[in-house]
CSV table of C-alpha atoms in Angstrom, one decimal:
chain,number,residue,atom,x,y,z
H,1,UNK,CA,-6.7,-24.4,-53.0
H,2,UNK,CA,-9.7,-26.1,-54.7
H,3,UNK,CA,-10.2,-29.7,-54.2
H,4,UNK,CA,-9.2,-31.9,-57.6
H,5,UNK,CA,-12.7,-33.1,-59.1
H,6,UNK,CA,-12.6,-36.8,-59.1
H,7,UNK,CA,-16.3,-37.2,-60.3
H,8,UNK,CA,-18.4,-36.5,-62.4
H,9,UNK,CA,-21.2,-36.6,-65.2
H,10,UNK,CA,-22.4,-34.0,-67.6
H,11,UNK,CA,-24.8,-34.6,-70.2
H,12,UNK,CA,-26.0,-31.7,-72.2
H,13,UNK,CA,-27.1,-31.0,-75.7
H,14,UNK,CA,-24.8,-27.9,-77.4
H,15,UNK,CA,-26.7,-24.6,-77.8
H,16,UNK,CA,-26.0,-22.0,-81.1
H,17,UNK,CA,-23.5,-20.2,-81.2
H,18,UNK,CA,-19.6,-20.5,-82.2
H,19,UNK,CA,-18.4,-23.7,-83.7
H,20,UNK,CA,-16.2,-25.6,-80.6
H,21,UNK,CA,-14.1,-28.5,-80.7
H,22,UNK,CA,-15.4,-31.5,-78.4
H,23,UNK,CA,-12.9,-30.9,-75.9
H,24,UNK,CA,-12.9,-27.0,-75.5
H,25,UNK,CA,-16.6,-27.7,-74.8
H,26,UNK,CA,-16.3,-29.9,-71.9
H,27,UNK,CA,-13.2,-28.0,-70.6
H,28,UNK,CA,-15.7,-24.9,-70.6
H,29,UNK,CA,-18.9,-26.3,-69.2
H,30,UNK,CA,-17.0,-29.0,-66.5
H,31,UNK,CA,-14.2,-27.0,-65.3
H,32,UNK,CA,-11.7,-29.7,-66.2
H,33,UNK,CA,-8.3,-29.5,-68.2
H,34,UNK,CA,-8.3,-30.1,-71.7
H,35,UNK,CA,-5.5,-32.3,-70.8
H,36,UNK,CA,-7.7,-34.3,-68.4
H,37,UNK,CA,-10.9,-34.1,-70.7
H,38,UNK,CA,-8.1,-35.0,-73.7
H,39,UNK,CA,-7.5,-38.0,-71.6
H,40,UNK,CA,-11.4,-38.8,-70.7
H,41,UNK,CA,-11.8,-38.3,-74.7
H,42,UNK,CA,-8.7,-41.3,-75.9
H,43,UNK,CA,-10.5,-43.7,-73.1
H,44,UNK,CA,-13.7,-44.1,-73.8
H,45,UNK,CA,-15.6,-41.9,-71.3
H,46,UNK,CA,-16.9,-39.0,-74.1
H,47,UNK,CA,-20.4,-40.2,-75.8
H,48,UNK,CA,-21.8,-38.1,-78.9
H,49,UNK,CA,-25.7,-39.4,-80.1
H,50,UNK,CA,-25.7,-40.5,-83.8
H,51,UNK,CA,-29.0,-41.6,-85.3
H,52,UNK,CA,-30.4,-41.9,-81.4
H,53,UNK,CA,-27.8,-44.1,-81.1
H,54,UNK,CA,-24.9,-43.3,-77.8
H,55,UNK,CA,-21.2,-43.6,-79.8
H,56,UNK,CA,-18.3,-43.0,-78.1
H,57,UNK,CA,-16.2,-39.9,-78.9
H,58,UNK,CA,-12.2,-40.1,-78.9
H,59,UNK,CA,-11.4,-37.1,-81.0
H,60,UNK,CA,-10.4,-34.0,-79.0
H,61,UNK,CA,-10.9,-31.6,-82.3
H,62,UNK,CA,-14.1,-32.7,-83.5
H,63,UNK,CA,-16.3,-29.9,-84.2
H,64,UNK,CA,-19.9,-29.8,-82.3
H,65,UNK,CA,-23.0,-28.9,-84.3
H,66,UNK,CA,-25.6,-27.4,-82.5
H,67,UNK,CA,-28.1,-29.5,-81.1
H,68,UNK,CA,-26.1,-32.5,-80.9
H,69,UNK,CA,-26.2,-34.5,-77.8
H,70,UNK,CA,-22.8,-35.2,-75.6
H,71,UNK,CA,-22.2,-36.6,-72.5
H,72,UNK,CA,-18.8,-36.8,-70.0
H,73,UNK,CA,-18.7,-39.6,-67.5
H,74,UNK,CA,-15.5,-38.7,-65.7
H,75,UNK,CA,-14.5,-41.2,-62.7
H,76,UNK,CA,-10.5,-40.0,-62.4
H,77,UNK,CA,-10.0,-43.3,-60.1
H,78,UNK,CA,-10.7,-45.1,-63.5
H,79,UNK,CA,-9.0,-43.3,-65.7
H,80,UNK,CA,-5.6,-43.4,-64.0
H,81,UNK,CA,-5.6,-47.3,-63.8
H,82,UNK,CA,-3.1,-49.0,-65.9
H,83,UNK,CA,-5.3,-52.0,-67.1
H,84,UNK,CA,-3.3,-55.6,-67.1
H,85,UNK,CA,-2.1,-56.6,-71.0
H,86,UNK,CA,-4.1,-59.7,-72.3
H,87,UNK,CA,-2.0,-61.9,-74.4
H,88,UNK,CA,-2.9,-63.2,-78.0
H,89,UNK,CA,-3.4,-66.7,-77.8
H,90,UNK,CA,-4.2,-67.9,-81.5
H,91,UNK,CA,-5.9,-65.4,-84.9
H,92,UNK,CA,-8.3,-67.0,-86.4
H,93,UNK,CA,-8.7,-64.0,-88.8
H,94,UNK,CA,-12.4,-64.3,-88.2
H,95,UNK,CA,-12.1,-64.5,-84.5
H,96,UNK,CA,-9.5,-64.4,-82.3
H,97,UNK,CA,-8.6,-65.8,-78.7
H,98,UNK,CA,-7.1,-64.0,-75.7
H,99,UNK,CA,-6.1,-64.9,-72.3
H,100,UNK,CA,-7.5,-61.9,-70.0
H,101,UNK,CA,-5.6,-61.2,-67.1
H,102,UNK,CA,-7.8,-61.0,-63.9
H,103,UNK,CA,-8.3,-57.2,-63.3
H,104,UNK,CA,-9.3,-56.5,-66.9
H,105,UNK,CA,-13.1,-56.0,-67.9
H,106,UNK,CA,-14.3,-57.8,-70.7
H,107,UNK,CA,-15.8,-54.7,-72.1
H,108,UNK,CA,-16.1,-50.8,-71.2
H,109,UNK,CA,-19.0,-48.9,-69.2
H,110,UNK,CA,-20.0,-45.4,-69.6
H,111,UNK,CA,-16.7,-44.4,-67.7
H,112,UNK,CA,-14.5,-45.7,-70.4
H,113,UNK,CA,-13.0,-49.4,-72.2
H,114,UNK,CA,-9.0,-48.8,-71.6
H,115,UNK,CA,-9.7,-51.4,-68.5
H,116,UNK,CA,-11.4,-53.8,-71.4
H,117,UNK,CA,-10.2,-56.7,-73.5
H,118,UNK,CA,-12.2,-55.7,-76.3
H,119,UNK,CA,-10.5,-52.1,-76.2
H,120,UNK,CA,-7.1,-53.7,-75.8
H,121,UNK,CA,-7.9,-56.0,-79.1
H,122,UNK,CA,-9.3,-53.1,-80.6
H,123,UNK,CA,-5.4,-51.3,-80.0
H,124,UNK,CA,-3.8,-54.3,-80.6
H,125,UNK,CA,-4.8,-54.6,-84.2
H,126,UNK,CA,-4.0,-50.8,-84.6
H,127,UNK,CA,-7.7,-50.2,-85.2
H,128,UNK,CA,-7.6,-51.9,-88.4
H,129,UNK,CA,-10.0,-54.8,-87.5
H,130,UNK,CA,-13.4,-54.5,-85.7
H,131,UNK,CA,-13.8,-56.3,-82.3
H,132,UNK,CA,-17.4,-57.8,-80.9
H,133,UNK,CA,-18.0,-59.1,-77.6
H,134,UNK,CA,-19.9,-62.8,-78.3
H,135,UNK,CA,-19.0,-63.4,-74.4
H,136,UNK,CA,-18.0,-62.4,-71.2
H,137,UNK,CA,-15.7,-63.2,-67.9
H,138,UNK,CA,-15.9,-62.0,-65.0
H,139,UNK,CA,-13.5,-59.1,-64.4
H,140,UNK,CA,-11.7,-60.9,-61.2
H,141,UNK,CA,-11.7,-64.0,-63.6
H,142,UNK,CA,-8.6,-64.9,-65.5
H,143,UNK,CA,-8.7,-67.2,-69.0
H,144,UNK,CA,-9.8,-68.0,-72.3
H,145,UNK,CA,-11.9,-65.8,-74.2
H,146,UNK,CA,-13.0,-65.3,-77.9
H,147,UNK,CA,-13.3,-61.9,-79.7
H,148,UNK,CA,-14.6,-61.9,-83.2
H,149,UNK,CA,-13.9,-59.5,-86.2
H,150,UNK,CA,-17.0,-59.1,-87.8
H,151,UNK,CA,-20.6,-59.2,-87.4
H,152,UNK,CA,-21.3,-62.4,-89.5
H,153,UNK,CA,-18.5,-64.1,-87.3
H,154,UNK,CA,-20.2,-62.3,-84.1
H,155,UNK,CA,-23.5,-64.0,-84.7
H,156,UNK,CA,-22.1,-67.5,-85.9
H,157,UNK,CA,-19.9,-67.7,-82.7
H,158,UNK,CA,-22.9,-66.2,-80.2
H,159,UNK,CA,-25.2,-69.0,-81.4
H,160,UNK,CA,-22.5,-71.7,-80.3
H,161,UNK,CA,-22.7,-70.1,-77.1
H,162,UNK,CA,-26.7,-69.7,-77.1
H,163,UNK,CA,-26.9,-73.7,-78.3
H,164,UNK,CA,-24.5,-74.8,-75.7
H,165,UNK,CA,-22.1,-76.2,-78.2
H,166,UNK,CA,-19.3,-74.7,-76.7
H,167,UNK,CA,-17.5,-76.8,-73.9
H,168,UNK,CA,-16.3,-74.2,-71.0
H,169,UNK,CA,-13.8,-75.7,-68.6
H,170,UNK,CA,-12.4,-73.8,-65.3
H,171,UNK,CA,-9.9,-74.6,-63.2
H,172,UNK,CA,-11.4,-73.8,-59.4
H,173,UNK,CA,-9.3,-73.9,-56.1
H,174,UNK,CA,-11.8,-73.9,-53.3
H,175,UNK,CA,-12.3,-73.6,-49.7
H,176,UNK,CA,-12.8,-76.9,-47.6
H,177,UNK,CA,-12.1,-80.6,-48.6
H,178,UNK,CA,-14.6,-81.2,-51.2
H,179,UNK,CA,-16.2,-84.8,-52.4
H,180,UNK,CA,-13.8,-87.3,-53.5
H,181,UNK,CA,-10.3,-87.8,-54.8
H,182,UNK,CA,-11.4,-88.0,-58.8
H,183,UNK,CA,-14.8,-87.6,-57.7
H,184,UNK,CA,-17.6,-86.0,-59.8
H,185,UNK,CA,-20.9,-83.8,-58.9
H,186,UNK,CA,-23.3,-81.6,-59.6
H,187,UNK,CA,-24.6,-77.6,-58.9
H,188,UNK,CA,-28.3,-76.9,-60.3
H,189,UNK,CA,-29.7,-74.7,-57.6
H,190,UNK,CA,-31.8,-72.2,-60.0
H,191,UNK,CA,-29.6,-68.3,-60.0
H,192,UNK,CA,-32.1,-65.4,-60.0
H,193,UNK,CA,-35.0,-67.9,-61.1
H,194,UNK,CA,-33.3,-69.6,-64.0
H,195,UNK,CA,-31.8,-73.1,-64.4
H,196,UNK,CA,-28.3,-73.0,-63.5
H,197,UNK,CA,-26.1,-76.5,-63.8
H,198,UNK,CA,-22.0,-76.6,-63.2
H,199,UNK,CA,-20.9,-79.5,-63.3
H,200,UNK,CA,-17.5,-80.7,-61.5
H,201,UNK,CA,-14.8,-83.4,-61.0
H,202,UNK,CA,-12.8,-83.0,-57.9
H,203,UNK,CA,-8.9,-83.0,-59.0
H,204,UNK,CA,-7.3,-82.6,-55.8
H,205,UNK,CA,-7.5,-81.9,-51.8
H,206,UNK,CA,-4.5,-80.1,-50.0
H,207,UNK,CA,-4.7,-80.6,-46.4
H,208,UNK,CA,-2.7,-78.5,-45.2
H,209,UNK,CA,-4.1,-75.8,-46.6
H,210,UNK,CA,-8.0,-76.8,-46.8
H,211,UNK,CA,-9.0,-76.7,-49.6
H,212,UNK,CA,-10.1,-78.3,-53.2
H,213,UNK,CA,-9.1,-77.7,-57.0
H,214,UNK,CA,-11.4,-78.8,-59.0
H,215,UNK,CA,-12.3,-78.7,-63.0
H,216,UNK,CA,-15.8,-76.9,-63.6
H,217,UNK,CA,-18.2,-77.3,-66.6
H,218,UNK,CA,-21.0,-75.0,-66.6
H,219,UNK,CA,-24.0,-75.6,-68.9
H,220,UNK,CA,-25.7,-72.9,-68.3
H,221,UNK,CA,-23.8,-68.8,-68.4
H,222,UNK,CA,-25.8,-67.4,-65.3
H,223,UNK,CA,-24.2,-64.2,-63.5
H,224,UNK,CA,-21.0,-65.4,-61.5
H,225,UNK,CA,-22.3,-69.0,-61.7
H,226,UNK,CA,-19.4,-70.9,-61.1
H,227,UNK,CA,-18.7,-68.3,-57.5
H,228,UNK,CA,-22.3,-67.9,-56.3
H,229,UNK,CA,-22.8,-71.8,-56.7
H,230,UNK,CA,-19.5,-73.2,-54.4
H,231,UNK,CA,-20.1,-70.6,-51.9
H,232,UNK,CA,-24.0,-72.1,-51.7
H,233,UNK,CA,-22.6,-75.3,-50.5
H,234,UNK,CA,-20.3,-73.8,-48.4
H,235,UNK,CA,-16.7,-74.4,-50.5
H,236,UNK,CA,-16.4,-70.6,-52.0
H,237,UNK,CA,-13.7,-69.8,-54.4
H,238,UNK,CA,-10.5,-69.1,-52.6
H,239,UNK,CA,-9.9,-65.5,-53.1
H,240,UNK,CA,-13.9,-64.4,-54.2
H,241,UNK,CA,-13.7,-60.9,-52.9
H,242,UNK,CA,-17.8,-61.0,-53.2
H,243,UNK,CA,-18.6,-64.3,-52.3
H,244,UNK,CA,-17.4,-66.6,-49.2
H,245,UNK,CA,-16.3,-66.0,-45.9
H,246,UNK,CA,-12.6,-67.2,-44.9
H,247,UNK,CA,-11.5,-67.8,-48.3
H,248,UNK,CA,-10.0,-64.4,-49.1
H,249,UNK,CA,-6.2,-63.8,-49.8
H,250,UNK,CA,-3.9,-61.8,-51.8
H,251,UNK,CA,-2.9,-63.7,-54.7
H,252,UNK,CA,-6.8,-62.9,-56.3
H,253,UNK,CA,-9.1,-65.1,-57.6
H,254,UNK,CA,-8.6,-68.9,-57.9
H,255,UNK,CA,-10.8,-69.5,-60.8
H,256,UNK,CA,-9.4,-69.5,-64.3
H,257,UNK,CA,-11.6,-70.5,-67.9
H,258,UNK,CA,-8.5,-72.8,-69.0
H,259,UNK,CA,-10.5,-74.2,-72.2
H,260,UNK,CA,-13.3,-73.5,-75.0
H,261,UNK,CA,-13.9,-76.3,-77.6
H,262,UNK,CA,-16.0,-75.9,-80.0
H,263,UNK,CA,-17.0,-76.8,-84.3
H,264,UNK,CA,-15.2,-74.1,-85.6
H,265,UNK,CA,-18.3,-72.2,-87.8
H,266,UNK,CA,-16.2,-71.4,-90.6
H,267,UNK,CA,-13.8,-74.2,-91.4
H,268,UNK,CA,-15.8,-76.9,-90.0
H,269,UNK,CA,-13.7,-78.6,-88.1
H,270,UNK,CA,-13.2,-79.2,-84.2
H,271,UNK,CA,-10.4,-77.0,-82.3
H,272,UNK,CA,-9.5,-76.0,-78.4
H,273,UNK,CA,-7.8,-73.3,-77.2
H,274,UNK,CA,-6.5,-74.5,-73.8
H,275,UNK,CA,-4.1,-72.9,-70.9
């Protein structure tokens, strides 16, 4: 019996000859199902080149004109994930917020987007309003995070991100008895040879169990900032399945974005979205 293909990627640009539907293609030149390329096709993991431009391709009938460029990134581990529902937190009309559940991307890869808060928004609102990414957390990460619904929105809120005026706070639980009961400090070791600064006030110790929860500020949005700092000074992030050694567990990761605050860009006025 031949093995089930669990990977794979095809890129190819359709020759002359009979008209095909998108997914009789692939099911023709990968040896997959239409069912399992159908499936591919709804999650994101089809791309058709528009204008030299990647777009993803969803619909199964869509007819192929010759010379057009497609490509199949098929990863069947992916696909059969069930991604974690983010919940709706406030609508902004122009923006919204969400609280992503650890486990869910904050956007797609080549594979596919069902495992992505910005696909999820993009469902939620029955395809009826257009999501943009302005920012991201990391996929292990659970919290706060803002998804806006059109480009002028998209650029206002990425600017309050770019200009720092957007207070990020995180709620930390790390390894080792850390500083001071109420006590405050400061990370600024450079990440990847740029300025990095979190800074921190130390909530509480638990002594039985060693460790520190703190409340993190970051000034700076450098790759897993907040993880690759802690760990640097020996107190990684209780269940950081990259960084740290003896902080793992099976509850996940104890860091959580619990607040934005910000001038809101269209009504002018201050607001919070806290957990």
């Amino acid at each position: 019996m031949q093995k089930a293909l669990s990977w794979l990627e095809f890129s190819t640009s359709v020759e002359k000859g009979p008209q095909m539907t998108a997914c009789d293609f692939l099911a023709s030149k990968t040896g997959l199902s239409k069912m399992k390329i159908k499936d591919a096709m709804n999650k994101g993991a089809v791309w058709i080149k528009k204008k030299d431009r990647l777009h993803r391709l969803r619909k199964a009938t869509s007819l192929l004109q010759a010379g057009v460029h497609i490509e199949l990134h098929y990863d069947a581990g992916l696909l059969s994930l069930v991604p974690p529902n983010p919940v709706l937190i406030s609508d902004q009309a122009h923006y919204s917020a969400w609280r992503k559940p650890a486990g869910l991307m904050a956007q797609g890869t080549r594979f596919g987007d069902h495992c992505s808060l910005l696909r999820q928004a993009e469902l939620f609102f029955h395809l009826k309003r257009p999501v943009f990414l302005v920012h991201r957390l990391d996929r292990e990460s659970d919290g706060i995070m803002l998804i806006a619904h059109s480009k002028e929105a998209a650029a206002k809120l990425s600017a309050l991100f770019q200009k720092k005026e957007i207070v990020k706070e995180y709620r930390v639980e790390v390894l080792g008895i850390l500083g001071d009961q109420d006590g405050k400090g400061t990370l600024d070791t450079p990440l990847d040879g740029k300025t990095a600064v979190t800074d921190y006030v130390v909530l509480a110790h638990d002594l039985q169990k060693n460790t520190t929860n703190i409340s993190a500020f970051i000034k700076t949005g450098r790759l897993h900032q907040i993880r690759r700092h802690f760990d640097m000074v020996g107190h990684p992030v209780i269940g950081d399945p990259r960084y740290g050694k003896g902080n793992k567990n099976r509850e996940g990761m104890k860091l959580t974005a619990v607040s934005l605050k910000f001038r809101c860009p269209f009504t002018h006025r201050n607001v919070e979205f806290r957990i």
